[in-house]
Short mmCIF file of C-alpha atoms in Angstrom, two decimals:
data_model
loop_
_atom_site.label_atom_id
_atom_site.label_comp_id
_atom_site.label_asym_id
_atom_site.label_seq_id
_atom_site.Cartn_x
_atom_site.Cartn_y
_atom_site.Cartn_z
CA MET A 1 -8.82 -6.42 -5.02
CA LYS A 2 -10.49 -7.78 -8.14
CA TYR A 3 -14.04 -7.48 -6.83
CA LEU A 4 -13.82 -4.22 -4.89
CA ASN A 5 -16.55 -1.93 -6.14
CA TYR A 6 -16.17 0.21 -3.03
CA PRO A 7 -13.29 1.08 -0.71
CA THR A 8 -12.87 -0.84 2.52
CA SER A 9 -11.56 2.22 4.39
CA VAL A 10 -12.16 5.97 4.20
CA GLN A 11 -10.36 8.83 5.92
CA ILE A 12 -12.43 11.99 6.33
CA GLU A 13 -10.61 15.25 6.96
CA LEU A 14 -13.01 17.37 8.98
CA THR A 15 -10.63 20.34 8.79
CA GLU A 16 -7.23 21.31 7.49
CA SER A 17 -6.55 23.37 10.58
CA CYS A 18 -4.29 22.04 13.32
CA ASN A 19 -2.97 23.48 16.57
CA HIS A 20 0.32 21.59 16.10
CA LYS A 21 2.89 22.51 13.46
CA CYS A 22 4.96 19.35 13.09
CA PHE A 23 7.65 20.02 10.51
CA TYR A 24 7.21 16.60 8.89
CA CYS A 25 3.40 16.65 8.60
CA TYR A 26 2.08 15.25 5.34
CA ASN A 27 -0.58 17.95 5.42
CA SER A 28 1.99 20.77 5.37
CA TRP A 29 1.19 21.35 1.70
CA GLN A 30 -2.38 22.13 2.77
CA LEU A 31 -1.49 24.96 5.13
CA ASN A 32 -4.60 27.05 4.96
CA LYS A 33 -5.04 30.19 7.02
CA SER A 34 -8.67 30.54 5.95
CA LYS A 35 -11.13 30.55 8.82
CA ASP A 36 -13.46 28.47 6.64
CA ALA A 37 -11.22 25.38 6.39
CA TYR A 38 -13.86 23.24 8.12
CA MET A 39 -16.49 20.84 6.85
CA THR A 40 -19.88 22.43 7.38
CA LYS A 41 -22.67 20.82 9.40
CA GLU A 42 -24.75 20.52 6.25
CA ASN A 43 -22.03 18.72 4.31
CA SER A 44 -21.27 16.54 7.32
CA ILE A 45 -24.86 15.28 7.30
CA VAL A 46 -24.80 14.70 3.53
CA LEU A 47 -21.49 12.81 3.63
CA SER A 48 -22.45 10.72 6.66
CA ASN A 49 -25.47 9.51 4.65
CA LEU A 50 -23.40 8.90 1.50
CA LEU A 51 -21.01 6.71 3.48
CA TYR A 52 -23.86 4.33 4.17
CA THR A 53 -25.68 4.45 0.83
CA ASP A 54 -22.96 4.97 -1.80
CA ILE A 55 -19.41 4.51 -0.45
CA LYS A 56 -20.01 1.56 1.92
CA PRO A 57 -16.63 1.32 3.72
CA PHE A 58 -15.95 -1.03 6.62
CA GLN A 59 -13.50 1.31 8.37
CA ILE A 60 -13.76 5.06 8.84
CA THR A 61 -11.20 7.43 10.31
CA LEU A 62 -12.18 10.95 11.29
CA THR A 63 -9.09 13.08 10.96
CA GLY A 64 -7.73 16.46 9.90
CA GLY A 65 -5.80 18.60 10.69
CA GLU A 66 -7.01 18.20 14.23
CA PRO A 67 -10.62 16.92 14.06
CA LEU A 68 -11.56 18.25 17.50
CA LEU A 69 -11.17 21.76 16.08
CA ASN A 70 -14.41 20.95 14.25
CA MET A 71 -16.48 19.47 17.06
CA PRO A 72 -19.87 20.09 15.36
CA ALA A 73 -18.87 17.90 12.39
CA LEU A 74 -17.16 15.33 14.62
CA LEU A 75 -20.31 14.92 16.69
CA ILE A 76 -22.51 14.57 13.60
CA PHE A 77 -20.36 11.79 12.17
CA SER A 78 -19.95 10.07 15.53
CA GLU A 79 -23.68 9.95 16.17
CA LYS A 80 -24.52 8.83 12.64
CA LEU A 81 -21.87 6.10 12.53
CA ASN A 82 -22.94 4.86 15.94
CA LYS A 83 -26.55 4.49 14.75
CA GLN A 84 -25.27 2.55 11.74
CA SER A 85 -23.20 0.31 14.08
CA ILE A 86 -20.02 1.27 12.21
CA HIS A 87 -16.85 1.29 14.29
CA PHE A 88 -14.68 4.32 13.61
CA SER A 89 -11.48 5.85 14.87
CA ILE A 90 -10.49 9.43 15.58
CA ASN A 91 -7.02 10.58 14.58
CA SER A 92 -6.14 13.28 17.10
CA ASN A 93 -3.10 14.82 18.78
CA LEU A 94 -5.10 14.60 22.09
CA SER A 95 -4.40 18.21 23.09
CA LEU A 96 -8.12 19.06 22.83
CA PHE A 97 -9.38 15.75 24.17
CA ASN A 98 -10.35 17.28 27.50
CA ASN A 99 -13.11 15.82 29.62
CA ASP A 100 -15.73 18.23 28.26
CA ASN A 101 -15.14 17.26 24.62
CA LEU A 102 -14.85 13.60 25.55
CA GLU A 103 -18.19 13.62 27.36
CA LYS A 104 -19.84 15.23 24.31
CA LEU A 105 -18.50 12.40 22.17
CA LEU A 106 -19.49 9.69 24.62
CA HIS A 107 -23.00 11.14 24.72
CA VAL A 108 -23.49 10.30 21.03
CA SER A 109 -21.25 7.23 20.67
CA ASP A 110 -19.07 4.82 22.61
CA ASN A 111 -18.11 2.85 19.50
CA PHE A 112 -14.79 4.44 18.61
CA GLY A 113 -11.08 4.16 19.17
CA ILE A 114 -8.36 6.78 18.98
CA LEU A 115 -5.09 6.92 17.08
CA THR A 116 -2.74 9.61 18.28
CA SER A 117 0.73 10.73 17.33
CA LEU A 118 3.42 11.12 19.94
CA PRO A 119 6.56 12.27 18.07
CA HIS A 120 8.62 12.02 21.24
CA TYR A 121 7.87 11.18 24.85
CA LYS A 122 10.36 13.72 26.25
CA LYS A 123 9.39 17.36 26.60
CA GLU A 124 12.25 19.08 24.78
CA GLN A 125 12.07 16.93 21.67
CA TYR A 126 8.25 16.99 21.66
CA GLU A 127 8.14 20.78 21.79
CA PHE A 128 10.73 21.09 19.04
CA ILE A 129 8.81 18.80 16.68
CA THR A 130 5.26 20.04 17.34
CA ASN A 131 6.07 23.72 17.98
CA THR A 132 3.83 23.57 21.07
CA LYS A 133 4.21 23.35 24.83
CA ASN A 134 1.36 21.00 25.70
CA LEU A 135 2.98 17.64 26.46
CA GLU A 136 1.60 17.67 30.01
CA VAL A 137 -1.89 18.20 28.57
CA PHE A 138 -1.30 15.25 26.23
CA TYR A 139 -0.37 12.95 29.12
CA SER A 140 -3.27 14.15 31.27
CA ASN A 141 -5.79 13.50 28.49
CA LEU A 142 -4.16 10.16 27.66
CA ASN A 143 -4.47 9.06 31.28
CA ASN A 144 -8.15 10.06 31.34
CA LEU A 145 -8.92 8.22 28.11
CA VAL A 146 -7.08 5.00 28.91
CA LYS A 147 -7.20 4.57 32.67
CA ILE A 148 -10.46 6.30 33.57
CA LYS A 149 -12.69 6.00 30.50
CA ASN A 150 -11.15 2.75 29.20
CA ILE A 151 -11.16 3.94 25.58
CA PRO A 152 -8.74 2.09 23.26
CA VAL A 153 -5.87 4.36 22.22
CA GLY A 154 -3.16 3.44 19.76
CA ILE A 155 -0.04 5.58 19.53
CA ASN A 156 2.09 6.22 16.47
CA MET A 157 5.61 7.65 16.62
CA VAL A 158 6.82 9.23 13.37
CA VAL A 159 10.49 8.28 13.28
CA ASN A 160 13.38 10.21 11.74
CA LYS A 161 17.14 9.73 11.98
CA ASN A 162 17.31 11.75 15.20
CA THR A 163 14.56 9.84 17.02
CA LEU A 164 15.22 6.27 15.84
CA LYS A 165 17.32 5.54 18.92
CA ASP A 166 14.38 6.48 21.18
CA VAL A 167 11.67 4.21 19.75
CA TYR A 168 12.12 1.39 22.27
CA ASP A 169 12.27 3.76 25.24
CA GLU A 170 9.10 5.56 24.13
CA ALA A 171 7.19 2.29 23.85
CA LYS A 172 8.49 1.18 27.26
CA PHE A 173 7.49 4.51 28.81
CA LEU A 174 3.95 4.31 27.38
CA TYR A 175 3.51 0.71 28.45
CA GLU A 176 4.79 1.18 31.99
CA ASN A 177 3.04 4.49 32.70
CA TYR A 178 -0.23 4.22 30.76
CA GLY A 179 -0.63 0.56 29.87
CA ILE A 180 -0.69 1.31 26.14
CA LYS A 181 -1.26 -1.92 24.21
CA SER A 182 -0.92 -0.70 20.61
CA PHE A 183 2.21 1.08 19.37
CA ALA A 184 3.29 1.96 15.84
CA ALA A 185 6.55 3.50 14.68
CA THR A 186 6.43 4.87 11.13
CA PRO A 187 9.37 6.22 9.12
CA VAL A 188 8.94 9.89 8.27
CA THR A 189 7.66 10.45 4.74
CA PRO A 190 8.66 13.73 3.07
CA PRO A 191 5.57 15.87 2.40
CA THR A 192 5.15 17.30 -1.08
CA ASN A 193 6.16 20.90 -1.79
CA THR A 194 8.19 21.57 1.31
CA PRO A 195 11.52 23.39 1.52
CA TYR A 196 12.70 21.24 4.44
CA GLU A 197 15.79 19.15 3.76
CA TYR A 198 14.22 15.80 4.41
CA HIS A 199 17.11 13.78 3.05
CA LYS A 200 18.82 14.63 6.34
CA LEU A 201 15.99 13.01 8.32
CA THR A 202 14.61 10.19 6.17
CA LEU A 203 15.59 6.71 7.34
CA SER A 204 17.91 4.68 5.15
CA ASN A 205 16.97 1.10 4.27
CA GLU A 206 19.31 -0.15 6.98
CA GLU A 207 17.75 2.16 9.57
CA THR A 208 14.24 1.09 8.56
CA ILE A 209 15.25 -2.55 9.02
CA ARG A 210 16.63 -1.66 12.45
CA LEU A 211 13.30 -0.02 13.27
CA CYS A 212 11.46 -3.22 12.33
CA TYR A 213 13.59 -5.33 14.65
CA THR A 214 13.08 -2.77 17.43
CA LEU A 215 9.31 -3.16 17.07
CA ILE A 216 9.64 -6.92 17.27
CA ASP A 217 11.63 -6.49 20.51
CA ILE A 218 8.90 -4.21 21.86
CA ASN A 219 6.28 -6.85 21.13
CA LYS A 220 8.42 -9.54 22.76
CA ASP A 221 9.27 -7.55 25.88
CA PHE A 222 5.93 -5.81 26.56
CA GLY A 223 3.33 -7.78 24.61
CA MET A 224 2.32 -4.62 22.75
CA LYS A 225 0.68 -4.89 19.34
CA VAL A 226 3.17 -3.21 17.00
CA ASP A 227 2.91 -1.86 13.49
CA ILE A 228 4.35 0.40 10.80
CA LEU A 229 1.67 2.63 9.26
CA GLU A 230 3.24 2.71 5.82
CA ALA A 231 3.59 0.36 2.88
CA LEU A 232 7.27 -0.53 2.60
CA PRO A 233 8.75 -2.16 -0.51
CA LYS A 234 9.32 -5.75 0.56
CA CYS A 235 12.45 -6.24 -1.55
CA PHE A 236 14.88 -4.40 0.75
CA LEU A 237 13.75 -6.31 3.83
CA PRO A 238 15.29 -9.58 5.04
CA GLU A 239 13.08 -12.63 4.47
CA ASP A 240 12.63 -13.21 8.18
CA LEU A 241 11.07 -9.76 8.50
CA ILE A 242 8.76 -10.22 5.54
CA ASN A 243 7.50 -13.51 6.96
CA ASN A 244 7.41 -12.30 10.56
CA GLU A 245 3.86 -12.56 11.91
CA THR A 246 4.41 -9.90 14.57
CA LEU A 247 4.69 -7.07 12.04
CA ASN A 248 2.40 -8.65 9.44
CA MET A 249 4.55 -7.27 6.62
CA LYS A 250 2.87 -9.63 4.19
CA LYS A 251 -0.40 -7.80 4.73
CA ARG A 252 0.88 -4.21 4.62
CA SER A 253 0.53 -2.97 1.05
CA CYS A 254 -0.22 0.40 -0.50
CA SER A 255 -3.99 0.91 -0.36
CA ALA A 256 -4.11 4.28 -2.16
CA GLY A 257 -7.03 4.24 -4.58
CA ARG A 258 -7.23 0.45 -4.24
CA SER A 259 -9.05 -0.17 -1.01
CA GLY A 260 -8.78 3.25 0.61
CA ILE A 261 -9.54 6.89 -0.14
CA THR A 262 -9.43 10.24 1.65
CA ILE A 263 -12.17 12.88 1.51
CA ASP A 264 -11.24 16.42 2.50
CA TYR A 265 -13.40 19.03 4.21
CA LYS A 266 -14.65 20.33 0.84
CA GLY A 267 -15.59 16.87 -0.38
CA ASN A 268 -12.62 16.42 -2.69
CA VAL A 269 -11.61 12.76 -3.02
CA ARG A 270 -7.94 11.78 -3.03
CA SER A 271 -6.31 8.37 -3.31
CA CYS A 272 -4.86 8.74 0.19
CA SER A 273 -4.07 11.43 2.72
CA HIS A 274 -0.62 12.06 1.21
CA ASP A 275 -1.95 12.59 -2.32
CA THR A 276 -2.39 16.16 -3.57
CA ALA A 277 -4.50 15.25 -6.62
CA HIS A 278 -8.31 15.35 -6.63
CA TYR A 279 -10.27 12.63 -8.46
CA GLY A 280 -13.73 14.12 -8.05
CA ASN A 281 -15.93 15.76 -5.45
CA ILE A 282 -18.32 13.67 -3.42
CA PHE A 283 -20.84 16.52 -3.24
CA GLU A 284 -20.79 17.06 -7.01
CA ASN A 285 -20.08 13.64 -8.56
CA LYS A 286 -21.48 10.14 -8.16
CA PHE A 287 -19.17 8.05 -6.06
CA SER A 288 -19.26 5.23 -8.63
CA ASP A 289 -17.82 7.69 -11.17
CA ILE A 290 -15.08 8.80 -8.78
CA TRP A 291 -14.21 5.17 -8.01
CA LYS A 292 -13.92 4.55 -11.74
CA VAL A 293 -11.47 7.46 -12.09
CA LEU A 294 -9.33 5.80 -9.41
CA GLU A 295 -9.28 2.48 -11.28
CA PRO A 296 -5.70 2.92 -12.61
CA PHE A 297 -4.50 2.44 -9.02
CA ARG A 298 -6.28 -0.91 -8.87
CA LEU A 299 -4.95 -1.93 -12.27
CA ASN A 300 -1.32 -1.33 -11.23
CA GLU A 301 -0.92 1.44 -13.81
CA PHE A 302 0.98 3.52 -11.26
CA VAL A 303 3.32 0.70 -10.29
CA SER A 304 6.83 0.79 -11.71
CA GLU A 305 7.43 -1.66 -14.56
CA GLU A 306 10.37 -3.02 -12.57
CA CYS A 307 7.95 -4.17 -9.87
CA LEU A 308 5.43 -5.94 -12.10
CA PRO A 309 7.31 -9.30 -12.36
CA CYS A 310 7.81 -9.50 -8.59
CA GLU A 311 6.09 -12.41 -6.85
CA GLU A 312 5.45 -10.18 -3.83
CA LEU A 313 3.64 -7.49 -5.83
CA ASP A 314 0.24 -8.27 -4.31
CA SER A 315 1.65 -7.95 -0.78
CA CYS A 316 3.45 -4.71 -1.58
CA ASN A 317 1.99 -2.88 -4.60
CA GLY A 318 5.42 -1.43 -5.29
CA GLY A 319 5.71 0.36 -1.97
CA CYS A 320 4.11 3.71 -1.25
CA ARG A 321 2.95 5.27 -4.51
CA LEU A 322 2.97 8.73 -3.00
CA TYR A 323 6.51 8.29 -1.74
CA THR A 324 7.55 8.02 -5.36
CA LEU A 325 5.49 11.07 -6.23
CA LYS A 326 7.38 13.10 -3.68
CA GLU A 327 10.69 11.91 -5.12
CA ASN A 328 9.91 12.00 -8.85
CA ASN A 329 6.84 14.22 -9.32
CA VAL A 330 5.10 11.20 -10.89
CA SER A 331 3.67 8.18 -9.08
CA ASN A 332 4.64 5.44 -11.55
CA LYS A 333 8.37 5.61 -10.86
CA LYS A 334 10.35 3.21 -8.72
CA ASP A 335 10.30 3.76 -4.99
CA SER A 336 13.93 4.62 -4.16
CA ARG A 337 13.87 1.97 -1.43
CA MET A 338 13.02 -0.73 -3.97
CA ILE A 339 15.89 -3.08 -4.87
CA GLY A 340 14.35 -5.44 -7.41
CA PRO A 341 11.82 -8.23 -8.03
CA ILE A 342 12.10 -10.99 -5.46
CA LYS A 343 10.84 -14.47 -4.73
CA ILE A 344 10.36 -15.17 -1.06
CA LYS A 345 10.67 -18.70 0.20
CA LYS A 346 7.48 -19.45 2.04
CA PRO A 347 8.13 -20.39 5.67
CA VAL A 348 7.34 -23.86 6.90
CA ILE A 349 4.48 -23.32 9.31
CA LYS A 350 4.64 -25.68 12.24
CA ASN A 351 1.35 -26.49 13.89
CA SER A 352 -0.52 -24.27 11.43
CA LEU A 353 -3.89 -23.08 12.58
CA GLN A 354 -6.32 -25.94 12.10
CA ILE A 355 -9.70 -26.27 13.73
CA GLU A 356 -10.09 -29.10 16.24
CA GLU A 357 -12.96 -31.54 15.93
CA PHE A 358 -14.41 -31.13 19.42
CA GLN A 359 -13.20 -27.60 20.25
CA LYS A 360 -16.07 -25.10 20.45
CA TYR A 361 -15.86 -21.97 18.25
CA PHE A 362 -17.93 -18.89 17.56
CA ILE A 363 -18.13 -16.31 14.78
CA LYS A 364 -17.38 -12.71 15.75
CA LYS A 365 -20.64 -10.81 15.98
CA SER A 366 -18.96 -7.61 14.78
CA ILE A 367 -18.04 -8.86 11.31
CA LEU A 368 -19.53 -6.91 8.42
CA PHE A 369 -20.26 -7.82 4.83
CA ARG A 370 -21.47 -6.24 1.62
CA GLU A 371 -22.24 -7.39 -1.91
CA GLU A 372 -19.50 -6.51 -4.37
CA ASP A 373 -20.59 -7.86 -7.73
CA LYS A 374 -22.81 -10.66 -9.06
CA GLN A 375 -23.34 -12.37 -5.72
CA VAL A 376 -19.72 -11.98 -4.68
CA TYR A 377 -19.57 -10.77 -1.09
CA THR A 378 -16.82 -9.14 0.93
CA PHE A 379 -16.63 -9.98 4.64
CA PHE A 380 -14.60 -7.82 7.02
CA ASN A 381 -13.44 -9.06 10.42
CA GLY A 382 -13.13 -5.72 12.24
CA TYR A 383 -9.33 -5.55 12.05
CA SER A 384 -7.98 -5.53 8.53
CA GLU A 385 -8.82 -8.95 7.10
CA THR A 386 -11.27 -9.33 4.22
CA ILE A 387 -12.43 -12.43 2.40
CA PHE A 388 -14.46 -12.82 -0.78
CA VAL A 389 -17.19 -15.47 -0.74
CA ASN A 390 -20.10 -16.64 -2.86
CA ASN A 391 -23.74 -16.60 -1.79
CA SER A 392 -23.75 -20.06 -0.20
CA PHE A 393 -20.63 -19.28 1.86
CA LYS A 394 -22.24 -15.99 2.92
CA GLU A 395 -25.33 -17.85 4.15
CA PHE A 396 -23.09 -20.34 5.97
CA ILE A 397 -21.28 -17.52 7.82
CA ASN A 398 -24.52 -15.78 8.74
CA THR A 399 -25.92 -19.05 10.07
CA LEU A 400 -22.83 -19.47 12.26
CA LYS A 401 -23.20 -15.89 13.51
CA ASN A 402 -26.60 -16.80 14.91
CA THR A 403 -25.20 -19.85 16.71
CA GLU A 404 -23.76 -19.26 20.17
CA SER A 405 -20.99 -21.85 19.78
CA PHE A 406 -20.34 -24.98 17.73
CA ASN A 407 -17.70 -27.52 16.81
CA LEU A 408 -16.93 -29.48 13.67
CA ASN A 409 -18.86 -32.47 14.93
CA ASP A 410 -21.99 -30.32 15.41
CA LEU A 411 -21.78 -29.02 11.85
CA THR A 412 -21.12 -32.46 10.39
CA LYS A 413 -24.39 -33.66 11.92
CA ILE A 414 -26.22 -30.79 10.23
CA TYR A 415 -24.51 -30.71 6.82
CA GLY A 416 -23.65 -34.41 6.50
CA LYS A 417 -20.55 -36.52 6.99
CA GLU A 418 -19.88 -36.40 3.25
CA ASN A 419 -19.26 -32.63 3.55
CA GLU A 420 -16.82 -32.86 6.46
CA GLU A 421 -13.70 -32.01 4.45
CA GLN A 422 -15.36 -29.00 2.85
CA LEU A 423 -16.54 -27.84 6.28
CA LYS A 424 -13.00 -28.18 7.61
CA SER A 425 -11.65 -26.11 4.73
CA MET A 426 -14.22 -23.34 5.25
CA LEU A 427 -13.72 -23.25 9.01
CA ASN A 428 -9.92 -23.23 8.67
CA LEU A 429 -10.16 -20.21 6.37
CA LEU A 430 -12.39 -18.37 8.84
CA PHE A 431 -10.15 -19.35 11.76
CA ASN A 432 -6.92 -18.22 10.09
CA LYS A 433 -8.52 -14.94 9.01
CA LYS A 434 -9.73 -14.35 12.60
CA PHE A 435 -13.44 -14.44 11.77
CA LEU A 436 -13.73 -17.60 13.85
CA LEU A 437 -12.55 -17.65 17.46
CA LYS A 438 -12.19 -20.34 20.10
CA SER A 439 -14.95 -20.47 22.69
CA ASN A 440 -14.40 -21.11 26.39
CA ILE A 441 -17.75 -22.80 26.70
#
């Protein structure tokens, strides 16, 4: 993250209000009974412009609370981001995603996906966790989104000790009944300032490992893309899990204040959605100044000293910094799940991804880039991969973007046989980072 002068991802909380009352919600500390807990239309317009001019993220999530409780703001952001050709996601519990609200959204944008939480697929457990009785509404709206409107929906199950045994069955149910292709199962994280006895529900290290293997089984049996939406300390995991490509554990690190931020409905900037501290207000301070205040996150100042010698630090960042805050009231303590510095034996990769001389390839048209510093550019592939390149590499990528398809032989004719090895190296990097895809032509 050496060159990041801007975040790669931003979560925008359009409201603190929510029509669900999940007992584990990380926003429980924000419970606000004020009728004014919504981002105004005026501030929505200002922030949507600042995203483009000052903050410059590649990924944006519109969340809450429940964002559909603030439809005016949601529509403003959706329309603006669509005009800027920025893909965004909406984090919703789906209960308000009826056809009327969906059509309003589709009228201004069709360039979004949805992440929703399904704490349990069975009615009794769902109602207990959410304190609602709207599971049938959830399934009806899910069916409309996925099967009728063909909108990509990913589902996350927040897992506690009582629901761990049901993770596989929930994924199977969603796959068989709704064709869900993306499923995450995330260990419950205790919210700050809550009286609930979370030690009775938080997964142990052994249970978290079991959850990981369950997700791998789900991927194997149903072909679903699986994930854990939390940065786990790598040191308590078996090496085969850390190196497992299905879960991409090597790429899941704490992004708080490093590559991601959260902006609440008042414009207050936090390091992530779990953080209670404010580091400035986007409507009152320059974003460059706020980003500077967050620099200690990027300099590892909030990482425990015990983690600093670890060879996996860059792929972990010491686990979730806010998890430690909840446990210790300070964020530079050791994550209780952390065991100690480790050195992971790199797996021998058989048939590693190498471009083929006569195979045709193409560059994804959706990739984005921005200048970071002194002609250093960040490219983003639309998933989660970023690469840093110089100006000549940037021009090379943009040239490829404007070419329908090509192979190594084509490029060698253009750039010269003497540059073939360098071309191979550049193309291999792009291929392995999923910027470059095989063509069927």
